[in-house]
Tab-separated table of C-alpha atoms in Angstrom:
chain	number	residue	atom	x	y	z
U	1	UNK	CA	0.000	0.000	0.000
U	2	UNK	CA	1.294	3.456	-0.849
U	3	UNK	CA	-0.214	6.860	-0.137
U	4	UNK	CA	0.777	9.569	-2.638
U	5	UNK	CA	0.519	13.224	-1.643
U	6	UNK	CA	-2.156	14.115	-4.205
U	7	UNK	CA	-4.523	11.393	-3.035
U	8	UNK	CA	-3.566	8.593	-5.426
U	9	UNK	CA	-3.502	5.232	-3.649
U	10	UNK	CA	-2.022	2.049	-5.037
U	11	UNK	CA	-2.976	-1.382	-3.766
U	12	UNK	CA	-0.566	-3.026	-6.168
U	13	UNK	CA	3.200	-2.937	-5.635
U	14	UNK	CA	4.036	-3.346	-9.314
U	15	UNK	CA	2.549	-3.440	-12.805
U	16	UNK	CA	3.550	-3.871	-16.451
U	17	UNK	CA	5.138	-0.889	-18.206
U	18	UNK	CA	6.361	-1.178	-21.801
U	19	UNK	CA	6.185	-4.950	-21.512
U	20	UNK	CA	8.282	-5.217	-18.343
U	21	UNK	CA	7.342	-5.521	-14.663
U	22	UNK	CA	8.117	-2.311	-12.757
U	23	UNK	CA	7.666	-1.554	-9.072
U	24	UNK	CA	5.708	1.590	-8.166
U	25	UNK	CA	8.588	2.978	-6.081
U	26	UNK	CA	10.991	2.282	-8.933
U	27	UNK	CA	8.836	4.253	-11.370
U	28	UNK	CA	8.315	7.245	-9.074
U	29	UNK	CA	12.058	7.605	-8.389
U	30	UNK	CA	13.104	7.247	-12.036
U	31	UNK	CA	14.055	10.540	-13.703
U	32	UNK	CA	12.010	9.711	-16.813
U	33	UNK	CA	9.390	7.094	-15.911
U	34	UNK	CA	7.967	9.105	-12.977
U	35	UNK	CA	5.801	10.972	-15.507
U	36	UNK	CA	3.651	7.865	-15.972
U	37	UNK	CA	2.255	8.238	-12.431
U	38	UNK	CA	3.182	11.720	-11.269
U	39	UNK	CA	2.471	15.296	-12.310
U	40	UNK	CA	5.313	16.641	-10.168
U	41	UNK	CA	8.226	18.558	-11.734
U	42	UNK	CA	10.643	15.691	-11.132
U	43	UNK	CA	11.227	12.232	-9.719
U	44	UNK	CA	10.409	11.610	-6.045
U	45	UNK	CA	13.302	11.149	-3.648
U	46	UNK	CA	11.109	9.367	-1.090
U	47	UNK	CA	8.032	7.701	-2.627
U	48	UNK	CA	6.700	6.355	0.699
U	49	UNK	CA	6.056	7.856	4.139
U	50	UNK	CA	8.534	5.402	5.623
U	51	UNK	CA	12.060	6.034	4.394
U	52	UNK	CA	13.827	2.885	3.223
U	53	UNK	CA	17.606	2.720	3.312
U	54	UNK	CA	18.818	1.734	-0.130
U	55	UNK	CA	21.936	2.004	-2.203
U	56	UNK	CA	22.642	4.920	-4.570
U	57	UNK	CA	20.715	5.610	-7.759
U	58	UNK	CA	21.762	4.177	-11.103
U	59	UNK	CA	24.349	6.410	-12.855
U	60	UNK	CA	22.651	7.986	-15.866
U	61	UNK	CA	24.792	11.000	-16.735
U	62	UNK	CA	28.285	9.938	-17.803
U	63	UNK	CA	30.536	9.296	-20.766
U	64	UNK	CA	33.908	7.940	-21.845
U	65	UNK	CA	36.534	9.175	-24.282
U	66	UNK	CA	39.891	8.014	-25.558
U	67	UNK	CA	43.037	9.787	-24.368
U	68	UNK	CA	46.288	8.913	-26.082
U	69	UNK	CA	46.872	5.407	-27.394
U	70	UNK	CA	46.008	3.306	-24.347
U	71	UNK	CA	43.839	5.313	-21.979
U	72	UNK	CA	40.114	5.993	-21.476
U	73	UNK	CA	38.756	8.900	-19.443
U	74	UNK	CA	35.508	8.540	-17.492
U	75	UNK	CA	33.415	11.633	-16.738
U	76	UNK	CA	30.448	11.048	-14.406
U	77	UNK	CA	28.001	13.600	-13.048
U	78	UNK	CA	28.837	14.292	-9.413
U	79	UNK	CA	26.510	12.642	-6.879
U	80	UNK	CA	27.106	13.412	-3.169
U	81	UNK	CA	25.484	10.091	-2.229
U	82	UNK	CA	28.128	8.086	-4.114
U	83	UNK	CA	31.384	7.046	-2.447
U	84	UNK	CA	32.890	5.030	-5.300
U	85	UNK	CA	32.156	3.430	-8.653
U	86	UNK	CA	32.536	-0.156	-9.800
U	87	UNK	CA	33.800	-0.102	-13.389
U	88	UNK	CA	33.252	-3.136	-15.623
U	89	UNK	CA	35.144	-3.535	-18.904
U	90	UNK	CA	34.597	-5.714	-21.956
U	91	UNK	CA	35.760	-6.088	-25.539
U	92	UNK	CA	32.445	-7.431	-26.852
U	93	UNK	CA	29.844	-5.567	-24.782
U	94	UNK	CA	28.353	-8.811	-23.469
U	95	UNK	CA	30.898	-10.534	-21.210
U	96	UNK	CA	32.493	-8.179	-18.674
U	97	UNK	CA	35.589	-8.485	-16.494
U	98	UNK	CA	35.466	-8.241	-12.670
U	99	UNK	CA	35.009	-4.601	-11.602
U	100	UNK	CA	37.631	-1.993	-10.830
U	101	UNK	CA	36.774	0.234	-7.836
U	102	UNK	CA	37.357	3.988	-8.317
U	103	UNK	CA	36.574	6.757	-5.821
U	104	UNK	CA	36.544	9.691	-8.288
U	105	UNK	CA	33.895	10.815	-10.779
U	106	UNK	CA	36.557	11.972	-13.287
U	107	UNK	CA	39.350	9.459	-13.822
U	108	UNK	CA	41.285	7.447	-16.395
U	109	UNK	CA	41.816	3.737	-16.885
U	110	UNK	CA	45.315	3.175	-18.263
U	111	UNK	CA	47.424	0.451	-19.878
U	112	UNK	CA	44.748	-0.553	-22.365
U	113	UNK	CA	45.468	-2.066	-25.775
U	114	UNK	CA	45.643	0.576	-28.543
U	115	UNK	CA	43.221	0.532	-31.456
U	116	UNK	CA	40.621	-1.577	-29.618
U	117	UNK	CA	36.926	-0.931	-28.946
U	118	UNK	CA	36.231	-1.106	-25.206
U	119	UNK	CA	32.748	-1.416	-23.725
U	120	UNK	CA	32.058	-0.299	-20.174
U	121	UNK	CA	29.270	-0.140	-17.617
U	122	UNK	CA	29.356	1.188	-14.064
U	123	UNK	CA	27.651	0.888	-10.685
U	124	UNK	CA	27.460	3.571	-8.002
U	125	UNK	CA	28.458	2.412	-4.511
U	126	UNK	CA	28.041	3.718	-0.943
U	127	UNK	CA	27.777	2.228	2.552
U	128	UNK	CA	24.156	1.225	1.924
U	129	UNK	CA	24.983	-0.842	-1.132
U	130	UNK	CA	25.341	-0.457	-4.860
U	131	UNK	CA	23.085	0.733	-7.657
U	132	UNK	CA	21.873	-1.296	-10.576
U	133	UNK	CA	24.240	-1.374	-13.533
U	134	UNK	CA	24.293	1.532	-15.961
U	135	UNK	CA	23.707	1.232	-19.670
U	136	UNK	CA	26.732	0.163	-21.732
U	137	UNK	CA	28.964	2.734	-23.453
U	138	UNK	CA	31.957	2.291	-25.772
U	139	UNK	CA	34.993	4.020	-27.244
U	140	UNK	CA	38.002	3.156	-29.355
U	141	UNK	CA	41.506	3.692	-28.005
U	142	UNK	CA	44.342	5.209	-29.958
U	143	UNK	CA	43.140	8.435	-31.533
U	144	UNK	CA	41.510	11.813	-31.087
U	145	UNK	CA	38.008	10.662	-31.918
U	146	UNK	CA	35.878	12.855	-34.237
U	147	UNK	CA	32.600	10.971	-33.606
U	148	UNK	CA	30.381	10.937	-30.520
U	149	UNK	CA	27.796	8.186	-30.004
U	150	UNK	CA	24.963	9.400	-27.770
U	151	UNK	CA	22.864	6.666	-26.174
U	152	UNK	CA	19.368	8.030	-25.644
U	153	UNK	CA	17.458	4.733	-25.589
U	154	UNK	CA	16.238	4.676	-21.963
U	155	UNK	CA	12.796	3.163	-22.456
U	156	UNK	CA	12.153	-0.130	-20.636
U	157	UNK	CA	10.982	-1.829	-23.828
U	158	UNK	CA	10.741	-5.588	-24.179
U	159	UNK	CA	14.114	-6.682	-25.529
U	160	UNK	CA	16.038	-3.537	-24.553
U	161	UNK	CA	19.268	-4.855	-23.038
U	162	UNK	CA	20.766	-1.346	-22.780
U	163	UNK	CA	23.825	-2.418	-24.773
U	164	UNK	CA	22.722	-1.669	-28.339
U	165	UNK	CA	25.685	0.650	-28.666
U	166	UNK	CA	27.425	-2.579	-29.739
U	167	UNK	CA	25.844	-2.502	-33.190
U	168	UNK	CA	26.792	1.148	-33.730
U	169	UNK	CA	30.342	0.724	-32.387
U	170	UNK	CA	30.922	-2.373	-34.497
U	171	UNK	CA	29.817	-0.606	-37.682
U	172	UNK	CA	32.096	2.350	-36.958
U	173	UNK	CA	34.982	0.014	-36.139
U	174	UNK	CA	34.505	-2.050	-39.300
U	175	UNK	CA	34.702	1.212	-41.234
U	176	UNK	CA	37.913	2.229	-39.386
U	177	UNK	CA	36.158	5.152	-37.697
U	178	UNK	CA	37.054	6.320	-34.184
U	179	UNK	CA	34.485	7.333	-31.580
U	180	UNK	CA	33.710	8.268	-27.982
U	181	UNK	CA	30.310	7.887	-26.327
U	182	UNK	CA	28.072	9.283	-23.608
U	183	UNK	CA	24.499	9.133	-22.349
U	184	UNK	CA	21.999	11.731	-23.514
U	185	UNK	CA	21.872	13.003	-19.907
U	186	UNK	CA	25.594	13.822	-20.193
U	187	UNK	CA	24.756	16.092	-23.132
U	188	UNK	CA	22.049	18.038	-21.286
U	189	UNK	CA	24.211	18.220	-18.140
U	190	UNK	CA	27.141	19.656	-20.130
U	191	UNK	CA	29.588	16.826	-19.390
U	192	UNK	CA	30.044	16.302	-23.141
U	193	UNK	CA	29.579	18.896	-25.901
U	194	UNK	CA	28.326	17.940	-29.346
U	195	UNK	CA	30.228	20.869	-30.867
U	196	UNK	CA	33.538	19.241	-29.883
U	197	UNK	CA	32.895	16.587	-32.545
U	198	UNK	CA	32.470	16.424	-36.312
U	199	UNK	CA	29.643	13.885	-36.101
U	200	UNK	CA	27.090	12.713	-33.533
U	201	UNK	CA	25.163	9.425	-33.673
U	202	UNK	CA	21.974	9.469	-31.563
U	203	UNK	CA	20.589	6.046	-30.541
U	204	UNK	CA	16.840	6.303	-29.823
U	205	UNK	CA	15.455	2.768	-30.330
U	206	UNK	CA	11.690	2.982	-29.776
U	207	UNK	CA	11.978	5.892	-27.348
U	208	UNK	CA	8.606	7.630	-27.438
U	209	UNK	CA	6.348	10.140	-25.699
U	210	UNK	CA	6.756	8.802	-22.137
U	211	UNK	CA	10.562	8.910	-22.208
U	212	UNK	CA	10.947	11.652	-24.853
U	213	UNK	CA	13.076	11.173	-27.939
U	214	UNK	CA	14.589	14.652	-27.609
U	215	UNK	CA	13.852	16.810	-24.583
U	216	UNK	CA	13.651	20.580	-25.021
U	217	UNK	CA	17.155	20.926	-23.569
U	218	UNK	CA	18.542	18.288	-25.950
U	219	UNK	CA	16.881	19.948	-28.915
U	220	UNK	CA	18.700	23.201	-28.177
U	221	UNK	CA	22.043	21.374	-28.005
U	222	UNK	CA	21.387	19.566	-31.288
U	223	UNK	CA	20.205	22.754	-33.009
U	224	UNK	CA	23.426	24.548	-32.049
U	225	UNK	CA	25.474	21.591	-33.288
U	226	UNK	CA	23.779	21.639	-36.700
U	227	UNK	CA	23.833	25.436	-36.918
U	228	UNK	CA	27.615	25.340	-36.465
U	229	UNK	CA	28.181	22.779	-39.222
U	230	UNK	CA	27.780	19.510	-37.305
U	231	UNK	CA	26.779	16.219	-38.900
U	232	UNK	CA	24.009	14.246	-37.184
U	233	UNK	CA	22.851	10.646	-37.587
U	234	UNK	CA	19.673	9.886	-35.660
U	235	UNK	CA	17.573	6.724	-35.767
U	236	UNK	CA	14.437	5.670	-33.915
U	237	UNK	CA	11.079	4.169	-34.839
U	238	UNK	CA	8.965	6.568	-32.720
U	239	UNK	CA	10.912	9.728	-33.494
U	240	UNK	CA	8.321	11.323	-35.789
U	241	UNK	CA	5.364	10.052	-33.737
U	242	UNK	CA	6.746	11.701	-30.596
U	243	UNK	CA	7.995	14.993	-32.010
U	244	UNK	CA	5.602	15.673	-34.883
U	245	UNK	CA	2.329	13.842	-34.217
U	246	UNK	CA	2.321	14.185	-30.414
U	247	UNK	CA	4.760	17.061	-30.045
U	248	UNK	CA	4.505	20.708	-29.078
U	249	UNK	CA	5.021	23.571	-31.519
U	250	UNK	CA	8.733	23.641	-30.648
U	251	UNK	CA	8.965	19.853	-31.118
U	252	UNK	CA	7.395	20.171	-34.572
U	253	UNK	CA	9.788	22.985	-35.472
U	254	UNK	CA	12.728	20.820	-34.425
U	255	UNK	CA	11.784	17.735	-36.431
U	256	UNK	CA	10.560	19.657	-39.498
U	257	UNK	CA	13.350	22.239	-39.736
U	258	UNK	CA	16.330	20.438	-38.213
U	259	UNK	CA	15.695	16.731	-38.839
U	260	UNK	CA	13.925	17.631	-42.128
U	261	UNK	CA	11.279	14.995	-41.430
U	262	UNK	CA	7.464	15.055	-41.310
U	263	UNK	CA	5.244	12.424	-39.667
U	264	UNK	CA	2.771	10.616	-41.944
U	265	UNK	CA	1.751	7.435	-40.087
U	266	UNK	CA	2.723	5.273	-37.113
U	267	UNK	CA	3.483	2.322	-39.425
U	268	UNK	CA	3.046	1.514	-43.124
U	269	UNK	CA	-0.709	1.246	-43.738
U	270	UNK	CA	-1.107	1.722	-39.957
U	271	UNK	CA	-0.367	-1.998	-39.572
U	272	UNK	CA	1.835	-2.948	-36.632
U	273	UNK	CA	4.289	-5.870	-36.762
U	274	UNK	CA	3.826	-6.251	-40.529
U	275	UNK	CA	6.606	-4.416	-42.386
U	276	UNK	CA	10.196	-5.453	-41.608
U	277	UNK	CA	12.151	-4.757	-44.800
U	278	UNK	CA	13.616	-1.616	-46.388
U	279	UNK	CA	15.178	-0.816	-49.740
U	280	UNK	CA	17.562	2.121	-50.307
U	281	UNK	CA	16.492	4.652	-52.919
U	282	UNK	CA	18.605	5.200	-56.036
U	283	UNK	CA	19.851	7.846	-56.435
U	284	UNK	CA	20.400	8.755	-52.783
U	285	UNK	CA	23.174	8.595	-50.197
U	286	UNK	CA	22.496	4.837	-49.912
U	287	UNK	CA	22.758	4.056	-53.637
U	288	UNK	CA	24.248	0.599	-54.147
U	289	UNK	CA	23.253	-0.817	-50.752
U	290	UNK	CA	20.941	-3.844	-51.144
U	291	UNK	CA	17.592	-4.331	-49.412
U	292	UNK	CA	17.784	-5.236	-45.739
U	293	UNK	CA	15.636	-6.330	-42.801
U	294	UNK	CA	15.037	-4.859	-39.365
U	295	UNK	CA	14.293	-6.813	-36.204
U	296	UNK	CA	10.949	-8.424	-35.418
U	297	UNK	CA	12.220	-9.324	-31.963
U	298	UNK	CA	14.058	-12.513	-32.958
U	299	UNK	CA	17.424	-11.034	-33.973
U	300	UNK	CA	18.839	-9.794	-30.688
U	301	UNK	CA	17.269	-6.352	-30.301
U	302	UNK	CA	13.676	-5.066	-30.043
U	303	UNK	CA	10.598	-5.821	-32.104
U	304	UNK	CA	10.172	-2.771	-34.346
U	305	UNK	CA	6.402	-3.122	-34.570
U	306	UNK	CA	5.657	0.527	-35.302
U	307	UNK	CA	8.238	2.008	-37.723
U	308	UNK	CA	7.156	5.560	-38.545
U	309	UNK	CA	6.200	6.533	-42.072
U	310	UNK	CA	7.738	9.918	-42.905
U	311	UNK	CA	8.289	12.398	-45.705
U	312	UNK	CA	11.146	14.829	-46.311
U	313	UNK	CA	10.416	18.541	-45.836
U	314	UNK	CA	12.232	21.884	-46.000
U	315	UNK	CA	14.946	20.785	-48.411
U	316	UNK	CA	15.323	17.226	-47.146
U	317	UNK	CA	15.526	14.234	-49.481
U	318	UNK	CA	14.333	10.639	-49.008
U	319	UNK	CA	16.694	7.656	-48.889
U	320	UNK	CA	14.755	4.525	-47.751
U	321	UNK	CA	11.477	2.830	-48.655
U	322	UNK	CA	9.468	0.092	-46.928
U	323	UNK	CA	9.231	-2.961	-49.187
U	324	UNK	CA	5.697	-3.502	-50.446
U	325	UNK	CA	4.519	-0.056	-49.364
U	326	UNK	CA	3.385	2.646	-51.794
U	327	UNK	CA	5.978	5.446	-51.673
U	328	UNK	CA	3.351	8.023	-52.603
U	329	UNK	CA	2.327	7.749	-48.939
U	330	UNK	CA	5.770	7.978	-47.359
U	331	UNK	CA	9.252	6.678	-46.672
U	332	UNK	CA	11.594	5.298	-43.988
U	333	UNK	CA	14.416	7.851	-43.941
U	334	UNK	CA	15.535	11.331	-44.973
U	335	UNK	CA	18.790	13.265	-45.367
U	336	UNK	CA	19.828	16.878	-45.836
U	337	UNK	CA	22.907	18.976	-46.508
U	338	UNK	CA	22.905	22.747	-46.191
U	339	UNK	CA	22.254	25.676	-43.892
U	340	UNK	CA	19.938	25.158	-40.921
U	341	UNK	CA	17.635	27.862	-39.524
U	342	UNK	CA	19.725	30.363	-37.578
U	343	UNK	CA	22.925	28.672	-38.696
U	344	UNK	CA	26.278	30.160	-39.601
U	345	UNK	CA	27.756	27.104	-41.389
U	346	UNK	CA	26.144	24.344	-43.461
U	347	UNK	CA	25.597	21.058	-41.639
U	348	UNK	CA	24.195	17.635	-42.506
U	349	UNK	CA	21.628	15.230	-41.081
U	350	UNK	CA	20.555	11.637	-41.747
U	351	UNK	CA	17.341	10.673	-39.918
U	352	UNK	CA	16.074	7.080	-40.068
U	353	UNK	CA	12.646	5.833	-38.951
U	354	UNK	CA	14.178	2.414	-38.307
U	355	UNK	CA	16.603	2.052	-35.360
U	356	UNK	CA	20.063	1.490	-36.842
U	357	UNK	CA	20.887	-1.224	-34.283
U	358	UNK	CA	17.901	-3.337	-35.404
U	359	UNK	CA	19.064	-3.540	-39.028
U	360	UNK	CA	20.485	-6.893	-40.154
U	361	UNK	CA	22.628	-8.536	-41.375
U	362	UNK	CA	25.613	-6.826	-39.742
U	363	UNK	CA	27.317	-6.380	-43.111
U	364	UNK	CA	24.482	-4.110	-44.212
U	365	UNK	CA	24.907	-1.951	-41.099
U	366	UNK	CA	28.571	-1.592	-42.028
U	367	UNK	CA	27.681	-0.670	-45.623
U	368	UNK	CA	25.102	1.890	-44.496
U	369	UNK	CA	27.509	3.440	-42.002
U	370	UNK	CA	30.299	3.833	-44.526
U	371	UNK	CA	27.833	5.604	-46.844
U	372	UNK	CA	26.852	7.925	-43.993
U	373	UNK	CA	30.481	8.620	-43.064
U	374	UNK	CA	31.302	9.378	-46.692
U	375	UNK	CA	28.311	11.730	-46.941
U	376	UNK	CA	29.476	13.450	-43.749
U	377	UNK	CA	33.055	13.826	-45.108
U	378	UNK	CA	34.515	11.923	-42.152
U	379	UNK	CA	38.113	10.908	-42.922
U	380	UNK	CA	38.546	7.140	-42.590
U	381	UNK	CA	42.012	5.652	-42.310
U	382	UNK	CA	43.502	2.752	-40.418
U	383	UNK	CA	46.680	4.797	-40.552
U	384	UNK	CA	45.209	7.349	-38.176
U	385	UNK	CA	44.914	4.679	-35.495
U	386	UNK	CA	48.205	2.923	-36.184
U	387	UNK	CA	49.918	1.380	-33.188
U	388	UNK	CA	53.237	1.234	-35.071
U	389	UNK	CA	55.736	3.725	-33.664
U	390	UNK	CA	56.380	6.407	-36.319
U	391	UNK	CA	59.964	6.803	-37.505
U	392	UNK	CA	59.881	10.617	-37.277
U	393	UNK	CA	57.862	13.488	-35.885
U	394	UNK	CA	55.545	14.702	-38.619
U	395	UNK	CA	52.716	17.183	-39.134
U	396	UNK	CA	50.463	16.213	-42.036
U	397	UNK	CA	48.554	18.679	-44.182
U	398	UNK	CA	45.112	19.239	-42.712
U	399	UNK	CA	42.131	17.677	-44.494
U	400	UNK	CA	40.034	19.067	-46.029
U	401	UNK	CA	41.919	22.168	-47.097
U	402	UNK	CA	40.424	24.681	-47.803
U	403	UNK	CA	37.883	23.952	-45.045
U	404	UNK	CA	34.727	25.386	-43.453
U	405	UNK	CA	34.474	25.337	-40.483
U	406	UNK	CA	36.159	22.093	-39.313
U	407	UNK	CA	39.231	20.225	-40.477
U	408	UNK	CA	41.168	17.157	-39.322
U	409	UNK	CA	44.846	17.450	-38.374
U	410	UNK	CA	46.971	14.324	-38.233
U	411	UNK	CA	50.441	14.126	-36.689
U	412	UNK	CA	53.124	11.577	-35.776
U	413	UNK	CA	54.950	11.434	-32.439
U	414	UNK	CA	58.192	9.460	-32.852
U	415	UNK	CA	58.997	9.290	-29.131
U	416	UNK	CA	57.148	10.295	-25.968
U	417	UNK	CA	57.281	14.055	-25.487
U	418	UNK	CA	55.274	17.168	-24.651
U	419	UNK	CA	53.257	18.091	-27.741
U	420	UNK	CA	52.035	21.592	-28.540
U	421	UNK	CA	49.816	22.246	-31.555
U	422	UNK	CA	48.812	25.878	-31.974
U	423	UNK	CA	47.024	27.867	-34.684
U	424	UNK	CA	48.070	31.449	-35.529
U	425	UNK	CA	46.579	34.004	-37.889
U	426	UNK	CA	48.670	35.492	-40.689
U	427	UNK	CA	49.863	38.280	-38.350
U	428	UNK	CA	51.206	35.780	-35.834
U	429	UNK	CA	48.401	36.136	-33.276
U	430	UNK	CA	47.529	32.914	-31.465
U	431	UNK	CA	43.891	31.962	-32.207
U	432	UNK	CA	43.629	28.364	-30.961
U	433	UNK	CA	45.466	25.790	-28.835
U	434	UNK	CA	44.611	22.319	-30.153
U	435	UNK	CA	47.005	20.104	-28.186
U	436	UNK	CA	49.002	20.934	-25.075
U	437	UNK	CA	49.938	17.704	-23.310
U	438	UNK	CA	52.401	14.859	-22.969
U	439	UNK	CA	51.894	12.205	-25.662
U	440	UNK	CA	53.352	8.696	-25.962
U	441	UNK	CA	54.798	7.672	-29.326
U	442	UNK	CA	52.089	7.089	-31.915
U	443	UNK	CA	49.939	8.602	-34.630
U	444	UNK	CA	47.169	10.995	-33.616
U	445	UNK	CA	44.565	13.280	-35.076
U	446	UNK	CA	42.725	16.289	-33.723
U	447	UNK	CA	39.848	18.432	-34.939
U	448	UNK	CA	40.094	22.194	-35.511
U	449	UNK	CA	36.760	24.036	-35.396
U	450	UNK	CA	37.157	27.541	-36.820
U	451	UNK	CA	33.495	28.541	-36.564
U	452	UNK	CA	34.367	31.723	-34.648
U	453	UNK	CA	37.109	32.845	-37.050
U	454	UNK	CA	37.055	34.806	-40.298
U	455	UNK	CA	38.049	33.505	-43.709
U	456	UNK	CA	41.757	33.603	-44.426
U	457	UNK	CA	45.083	31.823	-44.176
U	458	UNK	CA	46.119	30.381	-40.810
U	459	UNK	CA	49.406	28.894	-39.645
U	460	UNK	CA	49.400	25.475	-37.968
U	461	UNK	CA	52.420	24.833	-35.744
U	462	UNK	CA	53.529	21.561	-34.130
U	463	UNK	CA	56.182	21.563	-31.395
U	464	UNK	CA	57.557	18.399	-29.799
U	465	UNK	CA	59.536	19.502	-26.741
U	466	UNK	CA	62.827	20.942	-27.931
U	467	UNK	CA	63.252	18.293	-30.620
U	468	UNK	CA	60.985	19.322	-33.457
U	469	UNK	CA	59.016	22.202	-34.866
U	470	UNK	CA	57.017	22.312	-38.082
U	471	UNK	CA	54.522	24.734	-39.610
U	472	UNK	CA	51.894	24.436	-42.349
U	473	UNK	CA	49.378	26.804	-43.891
U	474	UNK	CA	45.621	26.209	-43.776
U	475	UNK	CA	42.898	28.080	-45.651
U	476	UNK	CA	39.556	28.810	-44.017
U	477	UNK	CA	37.054	29.584	-46.764
U	478	UNK	CA	33.584	30.746	-45.685
């Protein structure tokens, strides 16, 4: 029995929510699910009159990123109730090693193998016990990573194992792309910034109206990213339903003007659990990719029963169809390249009404991702993640050049030393510090975002202690 302050009384301790059994207390204390039962402004800290001593809450706002060739940094939102964290590591995202105990919320794990994808999950710990495990995140060691995977699939859907980052990470890795990752809470809390990356990949699964695909705060972050020339991949089967059909005026503005997508129907012919195959449109960004399937619940992810039917709007173009469905009614994906409302630099977006992680076989996910990376002008090279010690210090010409507003800078470190990479204008004034730290021997890359600078020629300078200095010219063309 539970007495809620506004007069609601529950005689049941638990009930089904999104196909899973949830306890009432668990729902009311969850930062997202509380909305199912409560009209308060946030989750309840004490959902009963009698306080029960429990362990800390599940960590939801955190992320990981590669540092150097063999190190991963963890950044977790500070929680005064937490005394330490149990950190679990894996190389497949399924089987995890025994935990490492860490007392800080900002720390590194060292001595990792370079050029490897690591999966992690964490638990919060205090004297009362430990939390449930977090969702799984991933990153690849050995490079300055230009891609950020954002896991926003929080819904307790049947089949959600909270580790679907595996399918995204594997596709990036197969395409030789490097990436960091964080939760969507880490974006809204400012622990990770989308604008620090060339590309963001938002995982939304079947996130819908209860959990929100994109909160108002997230929308503002994503808008700024696209307005400053960012490239966004977003996939989720309830994305258009939530934002366009059920959304507010600001939600509709976001999906129509920034994701370039308009809601048509909740599924092809409004038939659930019927359509499970897509075909890429030719010509489009997916030209040459064969037809593929998405999960009906028997291929390791969720049952995509309600894949949205959408159309492209405001300059967007379509890229996917549902097999057997009349395209005069709608499509399964859109893409866009150009200036976004309020923007200063052209950006790009690919928005899919089918969750990327549910697509199979795996080879098709790899093919689709390499098409997306090519469309986004993301430089792919195994060389950039090489674990072979370079013979000499070297600063490579930035790519692309000319550029607007971001460019990738690759450099070799022949022996461990303090590395300084600085950008100067043509008059010799320092305008940016890109690297200022000790680096082990290896090959690295970093991203220069010149969105706040004017067109012109800039000087890129690499210093390696007292051993080496090299300069190159770059052209910013707006």
